[in-house]
Amino acid sequence: MYLPLQDIEAAHLNVNDPDHLRIHSLETFGTHDGPGIRMVVFVQGCQFRCLYCHNPDSLDVKGGILVEIDELVKRAVRQKGYFGDSGGVTVSGGEPLLQRSKLTTFFKKLKEQGIHTCLDSNGKLNTPDVHELLNHTDLLLLDVKHIDDEWHQKLTKQSNKTTLQLAAYRESTGKPMWLRYVLVPGWTDQPEYLEQWAQHFGNYKTVEKVQIIPYHQLGIHKWEAMGLIYPLIGTPIPTYDEKERAKGIFEKYFEDVVVV
Ligand code: SF4
């Protein structure tokens, strides 16, 4: 393990400033995290330790900066004219569910302003306060990193159990979600597991889109800058054929599959 796992739940419970979000960075005109043009808030802290994480500096729950929720709402309102019919605000990470109560406040305020809300999550928590946040989330982007729990744990140091439970919960609410899958040669591209992954969600009615995210090595320099050894040195990026093969398997089960 390259960074110590911290007491994430305690960090959440000890939050004594409900008016501020701990964030890593902010993107004002994002086009990759949800529909349309979006303000993307990358929050700080994550419970996963993905071997390919391209933002290792976003994992520490005590890092980042504190930003007033009202200030973020004001920024979103100023940008609203650019969002058009489909855009809005996305909260990504790091892992947003660690700040779920504060994000519920944030999303409620955005909805009062008529702004579309989107949450990009690894699904590590499936609790009543997460469900409350999802009530105010127009679109959930759920990262399901491996369908096999053993492989999932090798890849992320965490089980996929709650992620699958959260997907089932979202399905039960009838509210939309996109599923995201990082395609890593030798780790997540096994045809039998791609098939299992697709079969697991194939009957879901709320899955509007499946996004295949090809593994890349753009975060290596951050690992090096932090004095860490990048665990996937030597892992190639997927070839065109490998991406098309994964897409072909998913397309047997889903109408809208894109490689991003
Ligand atoms: S879930 Fe995302 S932020 Fe967390 S370790 Fe994995 S890639 Fe990094």
mmCIF file of C-alpha atoms and ligand atoms in Angstrom, residues 2 43 45-56 58-59 93-95 121-122 143 145 155-156 182, ligand 1:
data_model
loop_
_atom_site.group_PDB
_atom_site.id
_atom_site.type_symbol
_atom_site.label_atom_id
_atom_site.label_comp_id
_atom_site.label_asym_id
_atom_site.label_seq_id
_atom_site.Cartn_x
_atom_site.Cartn_y
_atom_site.Cartn_z
ATOM 1 C CA TYR A 2 1.455 3.311 -1.001
ATOM 2 C CA VAL A 43 -13.289 16.893 -3.606
ATOM 3 C CA GLY A 45 -10.088 12.364 0.260
ATOM 4 C CA CYS A 46 -10.733 8.808 -0.889
ATOM 5 C CA GLN A 47 -11.101 5.377 0.740
ATOM 6 C CA PHE A 48 -9.875 3.500 -2.325
ATOM 7 C CA ARG A 49 -6.241 3.064 -3.270
ATOM 8 C CA CYS A 50 -6.476 2.303 -6.971
ATOM 9 C CA LEU A 51 -3.190 1.185 -8.446
ATOM 10 C CA TYR A 52 -3.719 3.506 -11.401
ATOM 11 C CA CYS A 53 -4.979 6.555 -9.498
ATOM 12 C CA HIS A 54 -4.029 9.607 -11.518
ATOM 13 C CA ASN A 55 -4.638 11.985 -8.618
ATOM 14 C CA PRO A 56 -2.783 10.449 -5.649
ATOM 15 C CA SER A 58 -6.424 13.858 -3.760
ATOM 16 C CA LEU A 59 -6.488 10.835 -1.422
ATOM 17 C CA GLY A 93 -12.934 13.278 -6.522
ATOM 18 C CA GLY A 94 -11.253 11.918 -4.576
ATOM 19 C CA GLU A 95 -14.485 10.396 -3.308
ATOM 20 C CA SER A 121 -18.586 8.093 -7.018
ATOM 21 C CA ASN A 122 -16.807 4.814 -6.346
ATOM 22 C CA ASP A 143 -17.432 3.695 -11.134
ATOM 23 C CA LYS A 145 -13.952 -0.959 -11.240
ATOM 24 C CA LEU A 155 -6.890 -3.189 -7.825
ATOM 25 C CA THR A 156 -8.361 -0.783 -5.244
ATOM 26 C CA VAL A 182 -11.543 1.885 -16.380
HETATM 27 S S1 SF4 B 1 -11.449 5.924 -6.500
HETATM 28 FE FE1 SF4 B 1 -10.588 7.513 -7.856
HETATM 29 S S2 SF4 B 1 -9.577 8.975 -6.473
HETATM 30 FE FE2 SF4 B 1 -9.947 7.102 -5.312
HETATM 31 S S3 SF4 B 1 -8.032 5.939 -5.486
HETATM 32 FE FE3 SF4 B 1 -9.417 5.233 -7.115
HETATM 33 S S4 SF4 B 1 -8.892 6.479 -8.906
HETATM 34 FE FE4 SF4 B 1 -8.014 7.503 -7.096
#
